Tab-separated table of C-alpha atoms in Angstrom:
chain	number	residue	atom	x	y	z
A	1	UNK	CA	-7.990	39.847	-28.140
A	2	UNK	CA	-9.009	36.253	-29.265
A	3	UNK	CA	-10.496	33.683	-26.936
A	4	UNK	CA	-7.123	31.848	-26.552
A	5	UNK	CA	-5.359	35.106	-25.603
A	6	UNK	CA	-8.069	35.984	-23.213
A	7	UNK	CA	-7.605	32.713	-21.325
A	8	UNK	CA	-3.980	33.262	-21.136
A	9	UNK	CA	-4.220	36.440	-19.089
A	10	UNK	CA	-6.814	35.202	-16.692
A	11	UNK	CA	-5.075	34.960	-13.257
A	12	UNK	CA	-5.398	31.593	-11.571
A	13	UNK	CA	-6.645	31.902	-7.990
A	14	UNK	CA	-4.262	30.933	-5.219
A	15	UNK	CA	-4.384	27.194	-4.677
A	16	UNK	CA	-2.832	25.021	-2.039
A	17	UNK	CA	0.325	23.301	-2.774
A	18	UNK	CA	0.330	19.559	-2.529
A	19	UNK	CA	4.154	19.477	-2.239
A	20	UNK	CA	4.531	21.812	0.836
A	21	UNK	CA	2.006	20.391	3.254
A	22	UNK	CA	-0.747	22.684	2.939
A	23	UNK	CA	-3.313	20.623	1.049
A	24	UNK	CA	-5.640	20.756	4.160
A	25	UNK	CA	-6.703	24.229	3.126
A	26	UNK	CA	-8.158	23.026	-0.243
A	27	UNK	CA	-11.636	24.232	-0.884
A	28	UNK	CA	-14.019	21.401	-0.153
A	29	UNK	CA	-16.640	22.531	-2.506
A	30	UNK	CA	-14.188	22.849	-5.357
A	31	UNK	CA	-12.881	19.312	-4.652
A	32	UNK	CA	-16.362	17.821	-4.504
A	33	UNK	CA	-17.156	19.469	-7.703
A	34	UNK	CA	-14.341	17.760	-9.700
A	35	UNK	CA	-14.243	14.565	-7.597
A	36	UNK	CA	-17.730	13.695	-8.684
A	37	UNK	CA	-16.469	13.356	-12.347
A	38	UNK	CA	-15.587	9.959	-13.737
A	39	UNK	CA	-12.521	10.162	-15.903
A	40	UNK	CA	-10.008	7.583	-17.254
A	41	UNK	CA	-6.469	6.989	-15.853
A	42	UNK	CA	-5.182	7.412	-19.452
A	43	UNK	CA	-2.838	4.430	-19.613
A	44	UNK	CA	-3.907	4.315	-23.119
A	45	UNK	CA	-5.876	6.557	-25.634
A	46	UNK	CA	-8.499	5.600	-26.530
A	47	UNK	CA	-9.203	3.851	-23.272
A	48	UNK	CA	-10.275	0.182	-22.779
A	49	UNK	CA	-14.016	0.941	-22.345
A	50	UNK	CA	-14.034	1.996	-26.024
A	51	UNK	CA	-12.563	-1.319	-27.207
A	52	UNK	CA	-14.919	-3.329	-29.448
A	53	UNK	CA	-15.158	-7.059	-30.681
A	54	UNK	CA	-14.657	-5.797	-34.178
A	55	UNK	CA	-10.863	-6.080	-33.501
A	56	UNK	CA	-10.559	-9.846	-33.208
A	57	UNK	CA	-7.946	-12.494	-33.621
A	58	UNK	CA	-7.956	-12.175	-37.314
A	59	UNK	CA	-7.372	-8.513	-37.181
A	60	UNK	CA	-4.599	-8.888	-34.552
A	61	UNK	CA	-3.002	-11.572	-36.693
A	62	UNK	CA	-2.773	-9.111	-39.590
A	63	UNK	CA	-1.226	-6.463	-37.396
A	64	UNK	CA	1.358	-8.873	-36.107
A	65	UNK	CA	2.256	-9.918	-39.715
A	66	UNK	CA	2.902	-6.220	-40.570
A	67	UNK	CA	5.378	-5.765	-37.718
A	68	UNK	CA	8.880	-4.660	-38.606
A	69	UNK	CA	10.785	-7.001	-36.174
A	70	UNK	CA	13.600	-4.395	-35.847
A	71	UNK	CA	11.109	-2.043	-34.097
A	72	UNK	CA	11.630	-1.815	-30.366
A	73	UNK	CA	9.397	-4.176	-28.591
A	74	UNK	CA	8.195	-5.078	-25.040
A	75	UNK	CA	6.307	-7.919	-23.586
A	76	UNK	CA	3.552	-8.158	-20.841
A	77	UNK	CA	2.587	-11.403	-19.270
A	78	UNK	CA	-0.497	-11.564	-17.024
A	79	UNK	CA	-0.519	-14.204	-14.305
A	80	UNK	CA	-3.941	-13.899	-12.963
A	81	UNK	CA	-3.785	-15.937	-9.714
A	82	UNK	CA	-3.634	-15.129	-6.051
A	83	UNK	CA	-3.548	-17.213	-2.830
A	84	UNK	CA	-6.079	-14.836	-1.162
A	85	UNK	CA	-8.410	-12.076	-2.299
A	86	UNK	CA	-7.533	-8.533	-1.043
A	87	UNK	CA	-10.984	-6.825	-0.891
A	88	UNK	CA	-9.742	-3.546	-2.375
A	89	UNK	CA	-8.554	-5.381	-5.653
A	90	UNK	CA	-9.824	-4.180	-8.974
A	91	UNK	CA	-7.620	-6.552	-11.040
A	92	UNK	CA	-8.572	-9.665	-13.090
A	93	UNK	CA	-7.451	-12.516	-10.838
A	94	UNK	CA	-8.527	-15.806	-9.546
A	95	UNK	CA	-8.014	-17.384	-6.092
A	96	UNK	CA	-6.551	-20.917	-6.181
A	97	UNK	CA	-5.471	-23.312	-3.590
A	98	UNK	CA	-3.785	-25.838	-5.810
A	99	UNK	CA	-0.929	-25.440	-8.486
A	100	UNK	CA	-2.739	-27.467	-11.155
A	101	UNK	CA	-4.883	-24.518	-12.462
A	102	UNK	CA	-1.679	-22.405	-12.760
A	103	UNK	CA	0.256	-25.150	-14.489
A	104	UNK	CA	-2.645	-25.509	-16.987
A	105	UNK	CA	-2.728	-21.738	-17.684
A	106	UNK	CA	0.982	-21.625	-18.223
A	107	UNK	CA	0.581	-24.296	-20.797
A	108	UNK	CA	-1.933	-22.064	-22.600
A	109	UNK	CA	0.460	-19.125	-22.204
A	110	UNK	CA	3.250	-20.871	-23.837
A	111	UNK	CA	1.095	-21.845	-26.694
A	112	UNK	CA	0.029	-18.238	-27.144
A	113	UNK	CA	3.491	-16.935	-27.078
A	114	UNK	CA	4.369	-19.472	-29.912
A	115	UNK	CA	1.374	-18.469	-32.002
A	116	UNK	CA	2.194	-14.741	-31.700
A	117	UNK	CA	5.903	-15.176	-32.325
A	118	UNK	CA	5.053	-17.291	-35.477
A	119	UNK	CA	2.980	-14.436	-37.041
A	120	UNK	CA	5.731	-11.909	-36.711
A	121	UNK	CA	8.164	-11.885	-39.734
A	122	UNK	CA	11.197	-12.370	-37.612
A	123	UNK	CA	12.402	-12.248	-33.905
A	124	UNK	CA	11.055	-9.005	-32.386
A	125	UNK	CA	13.834	-6.980	-30.627
A	126	UNK	CA	12.696	-6.698	-26.872
A	127	UNK	CA	13.972	-4.461	-24.357
A	128	UNK	CA	11.354	-4.708	-21.681
A	129	UNK	CA	9.575	-7.635	-20.105
A	130	UNK	CA	6.947	-7.301	-17.421
A	131	UNK	CA	5.126	-9.854	-15.321
A	132	UNK	CA	1.847	-8.662	-13.786
A	133	UNK	CA	-1.016	-10.220	-11.954
A	134	UNK	CA	-2.459	-11.427	-9.782
A	135	UNK	CA	0.638	-12.723	-8.261
A	136	UNK	CA	3.244	-13.715	-10.878
A	137	UNK	CA	5.453	-15.322	-8.175
A	138	UNK	CA	2.924	-17.869	-7.593
A	139	UNK	CA	4.605	-19.681	-10.519
A	140	UNK	CA	6.940	-22.490	-9.458
A	141	UNK	CA	10.586	-21.387	-9.719
A	142	UNK	CA	11.363	-23.881	-12.409
A	143	UNK	CA	8.243	-22.741	-14.556
A	144	UNK	CA	9.338	-19.091	-14.202
A	145	UNK	CA	12.941	-19.745	-15.374
A	146	UNK	CA	11.501	-21.968	-18.225
A	147	UNK	CA	9.147	-19.046	-19.245
A	148	UNK	CA	12.059	-16.627	-19.419
A	149	UNK	CA	14.136	-19.046	-21.492
A	150	UNK	CA	11.210	-19.425	-23.902
A	151	UNK	CA	10.768	-15.697	-24.322
A	152	UNK	CA	14.576	-15.532	-25.141
A	153	UNK	CA	14.239	-18.109	-27.709
A	154	UNK	CA	11.193	-16.693	-29.520
A	155	UNK	CA	12.226	-13.012	-29.141
A	156	UNK	CA	15.478	-11.144	-29.565
A	157	UNK	CA	15.770	-10.017	-25.881
A	158	UNK	CA	18.557	-7.537	-25.369
A	159	UNK	CA	21.206	-8.467	-22.871
A	160	UNK	CA	20.502	-5.454	-20.804
A	161	UNK	CA	16.639	-5.640	-21.105
A	162	UNK	CA	14.590	-4.620	-18.038
A	163	UNK	CA	12.848	-7.690	-16.652
A	164	UNK	CA	10.279	-6.610	-13.999
A	165	UNK	CA	8.029	-8.664	-11.808
A	166	UNK	CA	5.085	-7.688	-9.505
A	167	UNK	CA	5.417	-9.475	-6.182
A	168	UNK	CA	3.233	-10.175	-3.228
A	169	UNK	CA	5.631	-10.351	-0.249
A	170	UNK	CA	3.361	-12.610	1.773
A	171	UNK	CA	3.842	-15.484	-0.749
A	172	UNK	CA	7.325	-14.922	-2.004
A	173	UNK	CA	9.883	-17.684	-0.990
A	174	UNK	CA	13.629	-17.648	-0.842
A	175	UNK	CA	13.622	-20.213	-3.695
A	176	UNK	CA	11.462	-18.064	-5.973
A	177	UNK	CA	13.608	-14.922	-5.288
A	178	UNK	CA	16.777	-16.902	-6.265
A	179	UNK	CA	15.048	-18.123	-9.451
A	180	UNK	CA	14.084	-14.608	-10.301
A	181	UNK	CA	17.786	-13.595	-9.921
A	182	UNK	CA	18.947	-16.554	-12.122
A	183	UNK	CA	16.387	-15.530	-14.694
A	184	UNK	CA	17.801	-12.142	-15.067
A	185	UNK	CA	14.991	-10.155	-13.246
A	186	UNK	CA	16.317	-6.747	-12.439
A	187	UNK	CA	13.418	-4.880	-11.194
A	188	UNK	CA	10.737	-5.824	-8.516
A	189	UNK	CA	7.575	-4.180	-7.521
A	190	UNK	CA	6.288	-5.105	-4.079
A	191	UNK	CA	2.703	-4.571	-3.054
A	192	UNK	CA	2.504	-3.034	0.357
A	193	UNK	CA	-0.621	-0.718	0.316
A	194	UNK	CA	-0.373	0.128	4.062
A	195	UNK	CA	1.646	-1.016	7.153
A	196	UNK	CA	-1.236	-0.215	9.606
A	197	UNK	CA	-2.596	-3.341	11.119
A	198	UNK	CA	-6.197	-1.989	11.370
A	199	UNK	CA	-6.152	-1.025	7.672
A	200	UNK	CA	-4.587	-4.457	6.688
A	201	UNK	CA	-7.473	-6.254	8.576
A	202	UNK	CA	-9.990	-4.043	6.880
A	203	UNK	CA	-8.805	-4.976	3.404
A	204	UNK	CA	-8.083	-8.676	4.088
A	205	UNK	CA	-4.372	-8.142	3.526
A	206	UNK	CA	-2.464	-8.818	6.675
A	207	UNK	CA	1.161	-8.206	5.786
A	208	UNK	CA	3.521	-7.433	8.790
A	209	UNK	CA	6.459	-5.142	8.225
A	210	UNK	CA	8.804	-8.084	8.829
A	211	UNK	CA	7.290	-9.823	5.762
A	212	UNK	CA	8.164	-7.047	3.556
A	213	UNK	CA	11.608	-6.696	4.956
A	214	UNK	CA	12.276	-10.386	4.489
A	215	UNK	CA	11.063	-10.228	0.811
A	216	UNK	CA	13.464	-7.392	0.294
A	217	UNK	CA	16.375	-9.176	1.757
A	218	UNK	CA	15.746	-12.270	-0.349
A	219	UNK	CA	15.640	-10.000	-3.560
A	220	UNK	CA	18.888	-8.250	-2.594
A	221	UNK	CA	20.597	-11.538	-2.107
A	222	UNK	CA	19.477	-12.686	-5.468
A	223	UNK	CA	21.009	-9.572	-7.029
A	224	UNK	CA	17.677	-7.604	-7.550
A	225	UNK	CA	18.532	-4.177	-6.185
A	226	UNK	CA	16.003	-2.042	-8.097
A	227	UNK	CA	12.735	-2.106	-6.141
A	228	UNK	CA	9.350	-0.259	-6.280
A	229	UNK	CA	6.846	-0.291	-3.448
A	230	UNK	CA	3.110	0.151	-3.901
A	231	UNK	CA	1.199	2.397	-1.408
A	232	UNK	CA	-2.589	3.189	-1.409
A	233	UNK	CA	-4.755	5.991	0.009
A	234	UNK	CA	-8.466	6.075	0.430
A	235	UNK	CA	-8.595	2.654	2.177
A	236	UNK	CA	-10.878	2.012	5.074
A	237	UNK	CA	-9.646	3.448	8.420
A	238	UNK	CA	-6.786	5.356	6.815
A	239	UNK	CA	-6.139	8.846	8.113
A	240	UNK	CA	-3.522	11.587	7.317
A	241	UNK	CA	-1.557	10.374	10.372
A	242	UNK	CA	-1.575	6.694	9.431
A	243	UNK	CA	-0.563	7.124	5.768
A	244	UNK	CA	2.161	9.388	6.900
A	245	UNK	CA	3.523	6.603	9.231
A	246	UNK	CA	3.235	4.154	6.496
A	247	UNK	CA	5.146	6.325	3.971
A	248	UNK	CA	7.775	6.815	6.595
A	249	UNK	CA	8.301	3.044	7.002
A	250	UNK	CA	8.363	2.647	3.271
A	251	UNK	CA	11.088	5.209	3.188
A	252	UNK	CA	13.134	3.229	5.717
A	253	UNK	CA	13.307	0.448	3.163
A	254	UNK	CA	14.954	2.805	0.467
A	255	UNK	CA	13.008	1.899	-2.556
A	256	UNK	CA	14.061	3.429	-5.906
A	257	UNK	CA	10.390	4.116	-6.725
A	258	UNK	CA	7.074	4.382	-5.088
A	259	UNK	CA	3.630	4.136	-6.620
A	260	UNK	CA	0.713	5.816	-4.751
A	261	UNK	CA	-2.607	4.853	-5.909
A	262	UNK	CA	-6.037	5.780	-4.833
A	263	UNK	CA	-8.612	3.059	-3.819
A	264	UNK	CA	-11.467	2.808	-6.276
A	265	UNK	CA	-14.535	1.581	-4.565
A	266	UNK	CA	-16.624	-0.047	-7.301
A	267	UNK	CA	-18.567	-2.946	-5.552
A	268	UNK	CA	-20.994	-3.029	-8.405
A	269	UNK	CA	-18.119	-4.153	-10.635
A	270	UNK	CA	-16.026	-6.106	-8.120
A	271	UNK	CA	-18.393	-7.833	-5.702
A	272	UNK	CA	-15.715	-8.642	-3.195
A	273	UNK	CA	-15.405	-5.043	-2.444
A	274	UNK	CA	-18.767	-5.319	-0.888
A	275	UNK	CA	-16.928	-6.646	2.224
A	276	UNK	CA	-15.343	-3.333	2.826
A	277	UNK	CA	-17.096	-1.017	5.269
A	278	UNK	CA	-18.109	1.976	3.436
A	279	UNK	CA	-18.549	4.082	6.542
A	280	UNK	CA	-14.791	3.597	7.174
A	281	UNK	CA	-13.929	5.289	3.758
A	282	UNK	CA	-12.748	8.865	3.643
A	283	UNK	CA	-14.613	11.294	1.559
A	284	UNK	CA	-13.220	13.406	-1.269
A	285	UNK	CA	-11.391	15.927	0.938
A	286	UNK	CA	-10.052	13.159	3.240
A	287	UNK	CA	-8.677	11.204	0.245
A	288	UNK	CA	-6.977	14.494	-1.109
A	289	UNK	CA	-5.459	15.036	2.305
A	290	UNK	CA	-4.238	11.591	2.472
A	291	UNK	CA	-2.518	11.724	-0.933
A	292	UNK	CA	-1.052	15.160	0.029
A	293	UNK	CA	0.448	13.680	3.273
A	294	UNK	CA	2.111	10.817	1.484
A	295	UNK	CA	3.394	13.207	-1.238
A	296	UNK	CA	4.807	15.596	1.340
A	297	UNK	CA	6.505	12.823	3.119
A	298	UNK	CA	8.178	11.412	-0.009
A	299	UNK	CA	9.100	14.765	-1.291
A	300	UNK	CA	10.658	15.756	1.998
A	301	UNK	CA	12.762	12.659	1.754
A	302	UNK	CA	14.113	13.866	-1.733
A	303	UNK	CA	11.946	11.806	-4.042
A	304	UNK	CA	10.734	13.507	-7.248
A	305	UNK	CA	6.992	13.423	-8.038
A	306	UNK	CA	6.419	11.601	-11.442
A	307	UNK	CA	3.318	12.338	-13.224
A	308	UNK	CA	0.095	11.615	-11.521
A	309	UNK	CA	1.007	8.875	-8.759
A	310	UNK	CA	4.701	7.845	-8.958
A	311	UNK	CA	7.781	8.965	-7.018
A	312	UNK	CA	11.370	8.337	-7.717
A	313	UNK	CA	14.800	8.970	-6.450
A	314	UNK	CA	16.241	11.980	-8.463
A	315	UNK	CA	18.817	9.771	-10.250
A	316	UNK	CA	16.393	7.196	-11.224
A	317	UNK	CA	15.674	6.743	-14.837
A	318	UNK	CA	12.082	7.636	-14.426
A	319	UNK	CA	13.067	11.034	-12.960
A	320	UNK	CA	15.731	11.513	-15.605
A	321	UNK	CA	13.377	10.866	-18.425
A	322	UNK	CA	10.730	13.292	-16.921
A	323	UNK	CA	13.354	15.991	-16.724
A	324	UNK	CA	14.229	15.347	-20.483
A	325	UNK	CA	10.619	15.223	-21.491
A	326	UNK	CA	10.930	11.469	-22.433
A	327	UNK	CA	8.715	9.881	-19.799
A	328	UNK	CA	6.268	7.361	-21.040
A	329	UNK	CA	2.920	5.911	-19.751
A	330	UNK	CA	1.403	2.559	-20.607
A	331	UNK	CA	-0.832	0.007	-19.009
A	332	UNK	CA	1.708	-0.551	-16.158
A	333	UNK	CA	1.768	3.152	-15.310
A	334	UNK	CA	4.705	5.506	-15.785
A	335	UNK	CA	7.603	3.762	-17.488
A	336	UNK	CA	10.919	4.237	-19.187
A	337	UNK	CA	9.598	1.758	-21.888
A	338	UNK	CA	9.367	3.508	-25.304
A	339	UNK	CA	8.677	0.507	-27.242
A	340	UNK	CA	6.690	0.816	-30.512
A	341	UNK	CA	5.167	-2.662	-30.077
A	342	UNK	CA	3.809	-3.916	-26.849
A	343	UNK	CA	2.703	-7.597	-26.892
A	344	UNK	CA	0.307	-8.752	-24.187
A	345	UNK	CA	-0.013	-12.419	-23.234
A	346	UNK	CA	-2.497	-14.108	-20.979
A	347	UNK	CA	-6.232	-13.664	-20.182
A	348	UNK	CA	-7.254	-10.051	-20.088
A	349	UNK	CA	-3.756	-8.677	-21.115
A	350	UNK	CA	-3.671	-5.645	-23.458
A	351	UNK	CA	-1.133	-4.959	-26.177
A	352	UNK	CA	-0.407	-1.951	-28.289
A	353	UNK	CA	0.699	-1.877	-31.893
A	354	UNK	CA	1.143	1.011	-34.337
A	355	UNK	CA	-2.327	-0.037	-35.719
A	356	UNK	CA	-4.186	0.007	-32.459
A	357	UNK	CA	-4.770	-1.822	-29.183
A	358	UNK	CA	-5.794	-5.472	-28.563
A	359	UNK	CA	-7.025	-7.132	-25.369
A	360	UNK	CA	-7.300	-10.893	-24.830
A	361	UNK	CA	-10.408	-12.487	-23.609
A	362	UNK	CA	-11.065	-12.021	-19.940
A	363	UNK	CA	-12.917	-15.114	-18.888
A	364	UNK	CA	-10.487	-17.937	-18.481
A	365	UNK	CA	-12.573	-20.473	-20.324
A	366	UNK	CA	-12.796	-18.198	-23.385
A	367	UNK	CA	-9.101	-17.605	-23.335
A	368	UNK	CA	-8.301	-21.331	-22.976
A	369	UNK	CA	-10.763	-22.384	-25.681
A	370	UNK	CA	-9.305	-20.021	-28.241
A	371	UNK	CA	-5.724	-21.235	-27.539
A	372	UNK	CA	-6.751	-24.965	-27.788
A	373	UNK	CA	-8.534	-24.300	-30.986
A	374	UNK	CA	-5.388	-22.613	-32.391
A	375	UNK	CA	-6.871	-19.119	-32.507
A	376	UNK	CA	-5.358	-15.940	-31.124
A	377	UNK	CA	-7.433	-15.236	-28.081
A	378	UNK	CA	-8.228	-11.620	-28.797
A	379	UNK	CA	-11.441	-10.535	-27.261
A	380	UNK	CA	-11.598	-6.848	-28.232
A	381	UNK	CA	-9.627	-3.862	-29.198
A	382	UNK	CA	-9.661	-0.727	-31.272
A	383	UNK	CA	-7.982	0.480	-34.511
A	384	UNK	CA	-6.476	3.864	-34.189
A	385	UNK	CA	-7.487	6.701	-36.446
A	386	UNK	CA	-5.279	9.651	-37.323
A	387	UNK	CA	-7.277	11.702	-34.774
A	388	UNK	CA	-6.768	9.084	-32.083
A	389	UNK	CA	-2.949	9.068	-32.605
A	390	UNK	CA	-3.033	12.948	-32.573
A	391	UNK	CA	-4.967	13.204	-29.215
A	392	UNK	CA	-3.061	10.279	-27.763
A	393	UNK	CA	0.231	12.072	-28.230
A	394	UNK	CA	-1.170	15.245	-26.577
A	395	UNK	CA	-2.813	13.387	-23.610
A	396	UNK	CA	0.220	11.368	-22.871
A	397	UNK	CA	2.557	14.365	-22.841
A	398	UNK	CA	0.197	16.180	-20.445
A	399	UNK	CA	-0.153	13.068	-18.272
A	400	UNK	CA	3.763	12.811	-18.175
A	401	UNK	CA	4.849	16.474	-18.150
A	402	UNK	CA	1.873	18.215	-16.632
A	403	UNK	CA	2.147	20.554	-19.586
A	404	UNK	CA	1.762	20.448	-23.413
A	405	UNK	CA	2.157	22.722	-26.260
A	406	UNK	CA	-0.983	21.941	-28.278
A	407	UNK	CA	0.246	23.856	-31.381
A	408	UNK	CA	3.577	21.756	-31.420
A	409	UNK	CA	1.612	18.541	-31.137
A	410	UNK	CA	-0.655	19.571	-34.135
A	411	UNK	CA	2.333	20.580	-36.267
A	412	UNK	CA	3.942	17.337	-35.555
A	413	UNK	CA	0.856	15.700	-37.141
A	414	UNK	CA	0.899	18.085	-40.147
A	415	UNK	CA	-2.058	20.260	-38.764
A	416	UNK	CA	-2.675	23.791	-38.100
A	417	UNK	CA	-1.587	25.446	-34.897
A	418	UNK	CA	-5.280	26.222	-34.183
A	419	UNK	CA	-6.337	22.577	-34.201
A	420	UNK	CA	-7.087	22.452	-30.439
A	421	UNK	CA	-8.337	26.138	-30.054
A	422	UNK	CA	-12.000	24.978	-29.297
A	423	UNK	CA	-10.915	22.747	-26.492
A	424	UNK	CA	-8.703	25.565	-25.133
A	425	UNK	CA	-11.532	27.948	-25.124
A	426	UNK	CA	-13.581	25.420	-23.280
A	427	UNK	CA	-11.177	25.376	-20.357
A	428	UNK	CA	-12.263	28.704	-18.903
A	429	UNK	CA	-13.796	26.986	-15.940
A	430	UNK	CA	-10.664	24.961	-15.189
A	431	UNK	CA	-8.591	28.162	-15.450
A	432	UNK	CA	-10.853	30.019	-13.038
A	433	UNK	CA	-10.672	27.154	-10.516
A	434	UNK	CA	-6.858	26.855	-10.621
A	435	UNK	CA	-6.944	23.370	-12.230
A	436	UNK	CA	-5.347	24.503	-15.331
A	437	UNK	CA	-3.300	27.317	-16.776
A	438	UNK	CA	-3.571	28.266	-20.494
A	439	UNK	CA	-0.772	30.439	-21.927
A	440	UNK	CA	-1.204	30.966	-25.563
A	441	UNK	CA	-1.605	27.409	-26.901
A	442	UNK	CA	0.223	25.732	-24.001
A	443	UNK	CA	-1.706	23.988	-21.147
A	444	UNK	CA	-0.104	23.583	-17.800
A	445	UNK	CA	-1.346	21.720	-14.857
A	446	UNK	CA	-0.088	23.614	-11.648
A	447	UNK	CA	1.576	21.542	-8.913
A	448	UNK	CA	-1.330	22.301	-6.616
A	449	UNK	CA	-3.709	20.500	-9.100
A	450	UNK	CA	-1.485	17.620	-9.795
A	451	UNK	CA	-4.080	15.001	-8.675
A	452	UNK	CA	-6.635	16.490	-10.959
A	453	UNK	CA	-4.480	16.322	-14.199
A	454	UNK	CA	-6.877	13.620	-15.553
A	455	UNK	CA	-9.648	16.203	-15.640
A	456	UNK	CA	-7.467	18.473	-17.825
A	457	UNK	CA	-6.591	15.514	-20.115
A	458	UNK	CA	-10.134	14.584	-20.484
A	459	UNK	CA	-10.945	17.890	-22.177
A	460	UNK	CA	-9.011	16.550	-25.212
A	461	UNK	CA	-10.755	13.141	-25.077
A	462	UNK	CA	-13.071	12.728	-28.104
A	463	UNK	CA	-14.403	9.409	-26.906
A	464	UNK	CA	-15.334	10.244	-23.315
A	465	UNK	CA	-18.945	10.874	-23.904
A	466	UNK	CA	-19.338	7.243	-24.732
A	467	UNK	CA	-18.877	5.170	-21.494
A	468	UNK	CA	-17.547	7.818	-19.066
A	469	UNK	CA	-19.455	6.217	-16.326
A	470	UNK	CA	-17.154	3.211	-16.442
A	471	UNK	CA	-14.161	5.228	-15.334
A	472	UNK	CA	-12.782	5.904	-11.859
A	473	UNK	CA	-13.457	8.878	-9.669
A	474	UNK	CA	-11.162	11.962	-10.301
A	475	UNK	CA	-9.482	12.062	-6.919
């Protein structure tokens, strides 16, 4: 019996199910063992900490010139401004009280769009456009509509393309909602995080339920019916009871999808997080129980669990694609976007091309200077090797399907079935702990270990030993 077969017959110990409300019985020592690990969220592979300045604007320009414009494309535009800082925030954003900095930034953004489009030999076919932030809806309505018009001019945007926008309900206006509708936006993602007033005060994001409901009403009136709500766990003063109440309120708003993210407390990287009272944060077991409570609530209401942290109505395209094994994952999370080319615009935005990943300069001044000098504002990136694309395909299927046939992935890349035998043999500890099941050369993450799937994926990460400390906690 070889090592792979030996793993296959090892019985996994009974583990608590996260989908049936018994997560409170999880072994605290086992949870602490894995929660101490720092692993990527795998919205890409290799992940951003491994990007280097060697991939600069000149390299990116060459990649753009090699694009086949008939390939499927998508666009991401980063609008890095907010009216007020949420203390939990881990995004690249800037607080502004005037519109002038936003207007100036949009000017640079338009220039970047022109520079990139000019380097592509034709109008790239685009089926997805996503505005992220920050708060994209801080743009003036006229400016937003003009930006969409520019994108339609410079790219071949499909008539039925998905146009998605992230929204802070606290700053949305009826005028902006109407402009989104006129521009063709058909999906909106609203930040909620938590409906509990005590929690909202503790994270500097006071957002009464009525504010979110008003935003939803404006969007519906504008013809934008497809909505995602963002919830969080692990925030100060949250409890199983409070997150269950928040999830219940969110369900009353009948969103198509919900995203459930764990708060990453990294005050050494995001200094505003120092304003959060660490004594009010739950430990590893408490965070696990909070996630389980939200998952139980959403599952009981008929929503399907999607990958690591998304939930969707059974008929939603996310759920359909997961059932069919076609679910994707990119820098915006789980997605129906299967584009071969993702172009990122704006400071800190990340793009993905067949040759590799590119990220624009993060500091505003560096981004602006490059644009003003007529240079692509690429700050860093990474060129993909054959091994990178192999492992990327494996990790992404595991993150999307909770299961992957390593031999099938290897064969698809012209390699032997045994390519990942060493990694499989090294999973004995995960199998013994019930975090993974190995059957032959297939790896499966049981439902009880869904929040730990990143740990399983990390066993196939050839770059992880370089820069692992920069990743988030496992739970």
